[in-house]
Short mmCIF file of C-alpha atoms in Angstrom, two decimals:
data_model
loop_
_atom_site.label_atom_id
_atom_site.label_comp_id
_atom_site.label_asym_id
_atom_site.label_seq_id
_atom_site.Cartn_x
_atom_site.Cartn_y
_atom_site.Cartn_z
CA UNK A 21 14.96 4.40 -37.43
CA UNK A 22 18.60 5.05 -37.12
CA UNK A 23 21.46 3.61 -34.77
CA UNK A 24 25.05 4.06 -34.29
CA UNK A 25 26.54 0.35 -34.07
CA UNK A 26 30.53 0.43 -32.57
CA UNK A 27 32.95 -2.11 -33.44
CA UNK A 28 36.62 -2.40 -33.50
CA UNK A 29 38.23 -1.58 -36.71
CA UNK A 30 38.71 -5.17 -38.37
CA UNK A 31 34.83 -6.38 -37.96
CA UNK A 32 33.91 -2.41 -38.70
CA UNK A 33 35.65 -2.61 -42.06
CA UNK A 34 34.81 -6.37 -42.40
CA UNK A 35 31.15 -5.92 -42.38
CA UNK A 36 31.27 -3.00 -44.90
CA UNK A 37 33.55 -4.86 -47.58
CA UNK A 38 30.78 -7.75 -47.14
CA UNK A 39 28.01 -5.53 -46.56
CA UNK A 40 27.00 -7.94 -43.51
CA UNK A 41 26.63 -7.27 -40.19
CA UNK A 42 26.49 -10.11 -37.71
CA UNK A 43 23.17 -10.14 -35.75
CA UNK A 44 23.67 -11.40 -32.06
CA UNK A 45 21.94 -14.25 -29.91
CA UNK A 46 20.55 -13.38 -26.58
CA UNK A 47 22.84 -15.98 -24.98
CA UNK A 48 25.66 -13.43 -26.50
CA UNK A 49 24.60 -11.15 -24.02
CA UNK A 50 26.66 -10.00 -20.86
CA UNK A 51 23.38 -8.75 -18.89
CA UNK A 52 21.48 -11.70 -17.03
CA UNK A 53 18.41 -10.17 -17.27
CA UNK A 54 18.87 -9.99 -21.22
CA UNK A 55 15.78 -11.16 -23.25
CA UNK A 56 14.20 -12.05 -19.52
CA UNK A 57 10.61 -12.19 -18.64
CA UNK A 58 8.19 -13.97 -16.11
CA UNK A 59 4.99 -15.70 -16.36
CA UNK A 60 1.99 -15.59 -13.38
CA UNK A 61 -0.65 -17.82 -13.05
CA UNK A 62 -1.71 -20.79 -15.52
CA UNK A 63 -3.55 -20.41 -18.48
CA UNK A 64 -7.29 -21.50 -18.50
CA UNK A 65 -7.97 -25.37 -18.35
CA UNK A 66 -9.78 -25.01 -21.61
CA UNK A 67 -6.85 -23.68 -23.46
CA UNK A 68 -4.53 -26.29 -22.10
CA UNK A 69 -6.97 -29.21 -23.35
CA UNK A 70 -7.20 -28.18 -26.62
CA UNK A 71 -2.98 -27.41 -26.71
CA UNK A 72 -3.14 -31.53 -24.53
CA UNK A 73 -5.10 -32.80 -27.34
CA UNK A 74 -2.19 -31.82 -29.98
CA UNK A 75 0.79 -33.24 -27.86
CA UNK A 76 1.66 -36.55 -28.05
CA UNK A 77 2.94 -38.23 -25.04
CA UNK A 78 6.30 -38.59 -25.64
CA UNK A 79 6.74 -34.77 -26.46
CA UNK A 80 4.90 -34.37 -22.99
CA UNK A 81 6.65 -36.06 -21.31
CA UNK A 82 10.21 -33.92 -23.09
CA UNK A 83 8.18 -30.86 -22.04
CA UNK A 84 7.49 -31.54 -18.34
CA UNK A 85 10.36 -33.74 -17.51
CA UNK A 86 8.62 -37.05 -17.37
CA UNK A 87 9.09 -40.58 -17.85
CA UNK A 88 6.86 -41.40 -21.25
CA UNK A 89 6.06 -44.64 -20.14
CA UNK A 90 5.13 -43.41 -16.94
CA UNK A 91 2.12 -41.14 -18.24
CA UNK A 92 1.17 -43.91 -20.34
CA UNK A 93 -0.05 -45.73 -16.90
CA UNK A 94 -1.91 -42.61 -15.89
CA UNK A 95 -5.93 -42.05 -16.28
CA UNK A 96 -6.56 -39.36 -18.50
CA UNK A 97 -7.59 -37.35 -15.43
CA UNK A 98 -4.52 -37.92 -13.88
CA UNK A 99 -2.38 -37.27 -16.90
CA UNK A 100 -4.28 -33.75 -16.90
CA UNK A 101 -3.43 -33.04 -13.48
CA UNK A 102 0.43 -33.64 -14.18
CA UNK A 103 0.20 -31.42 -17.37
CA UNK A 104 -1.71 -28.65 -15.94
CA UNK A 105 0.35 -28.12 -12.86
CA UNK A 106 3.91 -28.28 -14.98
CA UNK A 107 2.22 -25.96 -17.36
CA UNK A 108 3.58 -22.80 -15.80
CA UNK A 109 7.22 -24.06 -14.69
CA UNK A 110 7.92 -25.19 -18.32
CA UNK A 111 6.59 -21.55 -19.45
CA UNK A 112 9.14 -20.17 -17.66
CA UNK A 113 12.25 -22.39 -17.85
CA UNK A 114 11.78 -23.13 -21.45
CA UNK A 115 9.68 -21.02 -24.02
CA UNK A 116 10.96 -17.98 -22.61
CA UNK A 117 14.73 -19.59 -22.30
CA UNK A 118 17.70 -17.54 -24.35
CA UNK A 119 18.02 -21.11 -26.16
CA UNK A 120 14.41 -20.63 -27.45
CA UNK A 121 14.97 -17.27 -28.62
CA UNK A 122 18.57 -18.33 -30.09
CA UNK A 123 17.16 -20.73 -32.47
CA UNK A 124 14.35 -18.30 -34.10
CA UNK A 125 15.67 -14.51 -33.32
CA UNK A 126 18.88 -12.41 -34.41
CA UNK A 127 19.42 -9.15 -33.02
CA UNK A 128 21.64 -5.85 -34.17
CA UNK A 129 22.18 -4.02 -30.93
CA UNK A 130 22.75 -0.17 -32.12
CA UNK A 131 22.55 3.38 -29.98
CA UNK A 132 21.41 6.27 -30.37
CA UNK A 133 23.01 8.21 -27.69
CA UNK A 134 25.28 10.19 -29.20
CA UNK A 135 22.10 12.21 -30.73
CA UNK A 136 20.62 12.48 -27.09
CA UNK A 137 23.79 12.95 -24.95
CA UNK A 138 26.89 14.17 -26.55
CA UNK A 139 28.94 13.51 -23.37
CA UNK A 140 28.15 9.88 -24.32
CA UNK A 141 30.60 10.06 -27.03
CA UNK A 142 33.82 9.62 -24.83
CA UNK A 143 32.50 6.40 -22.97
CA UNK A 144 31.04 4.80 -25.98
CA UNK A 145 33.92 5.05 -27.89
CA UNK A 146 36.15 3.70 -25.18
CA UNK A 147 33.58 0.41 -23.88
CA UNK A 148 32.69 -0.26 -27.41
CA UNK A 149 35.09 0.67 -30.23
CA UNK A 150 38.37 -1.44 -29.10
CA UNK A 151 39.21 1.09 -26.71
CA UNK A 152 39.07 3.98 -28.77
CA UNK A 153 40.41 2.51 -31.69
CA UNK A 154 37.75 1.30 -33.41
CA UNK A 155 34.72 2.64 -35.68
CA UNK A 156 31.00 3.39 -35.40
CA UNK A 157 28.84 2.77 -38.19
CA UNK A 158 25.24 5.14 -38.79
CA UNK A 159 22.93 2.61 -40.39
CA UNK A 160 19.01 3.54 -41.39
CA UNK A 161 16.67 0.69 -41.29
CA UNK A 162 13.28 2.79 -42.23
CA UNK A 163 13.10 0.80 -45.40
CA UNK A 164 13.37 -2.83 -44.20
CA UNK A 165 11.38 -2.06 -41.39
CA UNK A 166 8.82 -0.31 -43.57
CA UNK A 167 8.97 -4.00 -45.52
CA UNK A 168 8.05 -5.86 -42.36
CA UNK A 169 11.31 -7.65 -42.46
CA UNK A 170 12.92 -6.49 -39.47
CA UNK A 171 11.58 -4.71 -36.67
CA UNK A 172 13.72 -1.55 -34.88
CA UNK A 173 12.57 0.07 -31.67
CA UNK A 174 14.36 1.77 -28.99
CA UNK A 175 14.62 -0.19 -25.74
CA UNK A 176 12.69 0.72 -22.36
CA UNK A 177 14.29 0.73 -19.38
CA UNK A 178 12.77 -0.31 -15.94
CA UNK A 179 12.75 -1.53 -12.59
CA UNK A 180 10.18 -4.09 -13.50
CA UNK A 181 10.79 -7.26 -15.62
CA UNK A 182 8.06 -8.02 -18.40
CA UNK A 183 5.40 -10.49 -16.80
CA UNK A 184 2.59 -12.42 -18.91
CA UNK A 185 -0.34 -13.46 -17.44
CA UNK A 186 -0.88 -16.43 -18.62
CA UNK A 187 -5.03 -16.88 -17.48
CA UNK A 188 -5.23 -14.17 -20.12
CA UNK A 189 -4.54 -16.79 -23.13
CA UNK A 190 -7.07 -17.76 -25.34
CA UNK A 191 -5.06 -20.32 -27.46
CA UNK A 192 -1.43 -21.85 -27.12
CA UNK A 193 1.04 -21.56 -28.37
CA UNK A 194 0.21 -19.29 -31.41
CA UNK A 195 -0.61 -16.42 -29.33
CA UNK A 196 -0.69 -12.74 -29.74
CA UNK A 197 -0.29 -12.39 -26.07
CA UNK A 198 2.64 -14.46 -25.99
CA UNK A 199 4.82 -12.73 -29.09
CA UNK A 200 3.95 -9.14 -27.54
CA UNK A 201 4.96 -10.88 -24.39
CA UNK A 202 8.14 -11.96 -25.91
CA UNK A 203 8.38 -8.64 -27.92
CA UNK A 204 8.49 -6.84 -24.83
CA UNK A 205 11.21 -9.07 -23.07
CA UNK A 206 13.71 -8.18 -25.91
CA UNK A 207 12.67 -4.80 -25.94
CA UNK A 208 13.36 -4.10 -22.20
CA UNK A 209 16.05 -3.77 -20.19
CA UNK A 210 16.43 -2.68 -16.07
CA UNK A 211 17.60 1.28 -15.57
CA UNK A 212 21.12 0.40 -14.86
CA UNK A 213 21.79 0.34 -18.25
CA UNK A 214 19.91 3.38 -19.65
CA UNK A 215 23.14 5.42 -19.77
CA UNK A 216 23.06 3.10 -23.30
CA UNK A 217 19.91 4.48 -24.90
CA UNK A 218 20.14 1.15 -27.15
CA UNK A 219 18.03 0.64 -30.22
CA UNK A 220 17.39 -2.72 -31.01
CA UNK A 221 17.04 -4.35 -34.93
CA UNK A 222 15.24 -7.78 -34.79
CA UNK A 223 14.86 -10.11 -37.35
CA UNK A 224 13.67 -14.10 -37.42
CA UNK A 225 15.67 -16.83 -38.85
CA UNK A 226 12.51 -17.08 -41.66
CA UNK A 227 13.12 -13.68 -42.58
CA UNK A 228 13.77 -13.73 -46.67
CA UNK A 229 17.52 -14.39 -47.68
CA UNK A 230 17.57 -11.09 -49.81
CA UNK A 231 17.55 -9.56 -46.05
CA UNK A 232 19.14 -12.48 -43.99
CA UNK A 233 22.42 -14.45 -44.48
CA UNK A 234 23.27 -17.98 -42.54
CA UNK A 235 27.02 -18.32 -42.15
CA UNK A 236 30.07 -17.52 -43.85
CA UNK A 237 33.30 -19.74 -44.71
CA UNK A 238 34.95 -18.56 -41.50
CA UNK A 239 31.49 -18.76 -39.68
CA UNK A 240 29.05 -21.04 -40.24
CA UNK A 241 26.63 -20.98 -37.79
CA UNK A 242 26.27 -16.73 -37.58
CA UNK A 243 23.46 -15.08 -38.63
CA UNK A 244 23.93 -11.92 -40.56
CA UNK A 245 21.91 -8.78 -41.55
CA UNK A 246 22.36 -7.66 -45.29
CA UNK A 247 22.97 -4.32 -45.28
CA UNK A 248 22.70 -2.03 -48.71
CA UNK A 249 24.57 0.99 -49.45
CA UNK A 250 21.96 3.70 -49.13
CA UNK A 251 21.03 2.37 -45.49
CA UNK A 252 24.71 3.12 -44.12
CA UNK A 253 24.14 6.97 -43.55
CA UNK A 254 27.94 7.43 -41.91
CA UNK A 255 31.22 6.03 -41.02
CA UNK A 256 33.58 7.54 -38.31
CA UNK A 257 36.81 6.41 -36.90
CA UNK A 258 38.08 6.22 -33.38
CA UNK A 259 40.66 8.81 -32.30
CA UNK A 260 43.16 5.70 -31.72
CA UNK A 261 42.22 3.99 -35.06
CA UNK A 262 45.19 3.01 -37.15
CA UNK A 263 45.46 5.88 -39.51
CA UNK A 264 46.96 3.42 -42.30
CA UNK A 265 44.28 0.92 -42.24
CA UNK A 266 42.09 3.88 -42.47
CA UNK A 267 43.95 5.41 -45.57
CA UNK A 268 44.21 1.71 -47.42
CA UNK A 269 40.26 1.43 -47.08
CA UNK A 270 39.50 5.11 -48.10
CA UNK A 271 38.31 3.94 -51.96
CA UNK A 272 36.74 1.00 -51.18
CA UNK A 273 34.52 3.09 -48.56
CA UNK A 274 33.82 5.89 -50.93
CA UNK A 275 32.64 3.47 -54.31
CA UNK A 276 31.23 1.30 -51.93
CA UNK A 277 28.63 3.70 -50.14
CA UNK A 278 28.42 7.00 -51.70
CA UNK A 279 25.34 8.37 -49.82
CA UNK A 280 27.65 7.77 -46.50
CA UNK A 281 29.41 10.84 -44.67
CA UNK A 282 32.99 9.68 -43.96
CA UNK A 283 34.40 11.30 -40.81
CA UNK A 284 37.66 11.01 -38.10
CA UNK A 285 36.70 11.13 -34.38
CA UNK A 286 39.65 13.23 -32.34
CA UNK A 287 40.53 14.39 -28.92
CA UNK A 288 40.00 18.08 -27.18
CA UNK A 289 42.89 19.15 -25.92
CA UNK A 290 41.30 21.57 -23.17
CA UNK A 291 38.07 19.48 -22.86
CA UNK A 292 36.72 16.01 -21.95
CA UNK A 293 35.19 15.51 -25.33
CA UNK A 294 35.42 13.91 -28.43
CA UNK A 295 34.34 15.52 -31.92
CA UNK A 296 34.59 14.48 -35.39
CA UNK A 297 35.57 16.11 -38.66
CA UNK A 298 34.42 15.19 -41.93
CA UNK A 299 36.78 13.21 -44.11
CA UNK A 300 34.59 12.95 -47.26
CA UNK A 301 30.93 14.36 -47.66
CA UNK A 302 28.49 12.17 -48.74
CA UNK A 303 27.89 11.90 -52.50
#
């Protein structure tokens, strides 16, 4: 699948010198509903006896804001009850909480709008290349997704957030039901925000390091995607975009990725519209 991703011009050329590009956390995102999803019911009282049986007490009482030595006093009956009735608030506030998804998911937020609404250009350009002045990027990512190392689907847009049923679980936690669950909370997004036509690249923090990079010098913590030259298809620049930055990085660009179409964004005079021409074909 392809996806334009916008940046301004210093991360746009920093990520192609490096051939990283950062991938984002949900807590990154601006949209409260980002990553969101609900749970109904509880799961069956069979399921949560065999998860009780593999949960110590202290790590209960973590989970469903407890005193430990508290639900040490309590018959195992009672310490059931407790459990069982939390079961479906800590669902909620916790293993579908951005934190959760922080620590084990990175995500490269791309569109593809330009290829279904060339109006789009103008805006997108403006809200997410620096105010024109920026760069977009074309990257493919058939070939790691074909390698089950990332995963790259367009986003849905609703008026309905996800919901799991949880009395439909047969095990916890290691549940199919729960990662399509969580699948589709990343993957959706409420209608407001369609104008976007986002495609979404995911990949976990387990994901092999020939595809994944923790950290840099200037930032440790990031997670990056490694990006080869044959998967960056284009590069464009902003109609604003500082025409001698652009000329000093013109060789780099060209050794660098010589399957890439190299283009410059400009201004109609006598329309609202933005076009590009190309700078350098692709090799």
């Amino acid at each position: 699948m392809k996806g334009y991703r916008y940046l301004d011009l210093h991360w746009g050329l920093w990520s192609l010198r490096n051939g990283l590009f950062k991938l984002n956390k949900p807590s990154d995102f601006n949209d409260p509903y980002d990553c969101y999803g609900i749970s109904k019911n509880n799961i069956p009282l069979e399921v949560y006896r065999d998860y009780r049986r593999r949960l110590p007490i202290r790590e209960m009482a973590v989970k469903f804001g407890r005193d430990a030595d508290e639900l040490k006093e309590l018959s195992d009956a009672e310490l059931e009850r407790v459990g069982y009735t939390n079961f479906g608030t800590h669902f909620d506030t916790v293993a579908m909480s951005r934190t959760t998804l922080d620590k084990n998911w990175g995500i490269l937020c791309m569109t593809d709008a330009k290829n279904e609404d060339p109006h789009a250009d103008t805006l997108f350009w403006s809200l997410y290349a620096d105010h024109a002045k920026g760069m977009r990027i074309l990257l493919d990512t058939q070939t790691l997704d074909e390698s089950k190392q990332t995963i790259t689907h367009k986003v849905l847009y609703t008026d309905d957030v996800p919901v799991c049923d949880l009395s439909l679980l047969d095990t916890y936690p290691n549940s199919d039901l729960l990662r399509r669950f969580i699948c589709r909370c990343v993957w959706t997004k409420g209608k407001a925000w369609e104008r976007e036509k986002e495609v979404r690249l995911v990949a976990s923090r387990q994901t092999s390091t020939n595809v994944l990079q923790i950290g840099t010098m200037e930032c440790p913590d990031n997670l990056y995607l490694k990006v080869t030259p044959d998967m960056v298809r284009s590069i464009e620049f902003a109609p604003r975009a500082d025409q001698k930055e652009i000329s000093a990085c013109l060789e780099m660009l060209r050794k660098k990725y010589p399957s890439a179409t190299i283009r410059q964004a400009a201004m109609l005079r006598e329309r609202y519209e933005i076009v590009t021409e190309e700078i350098f074909p692709a090799g």
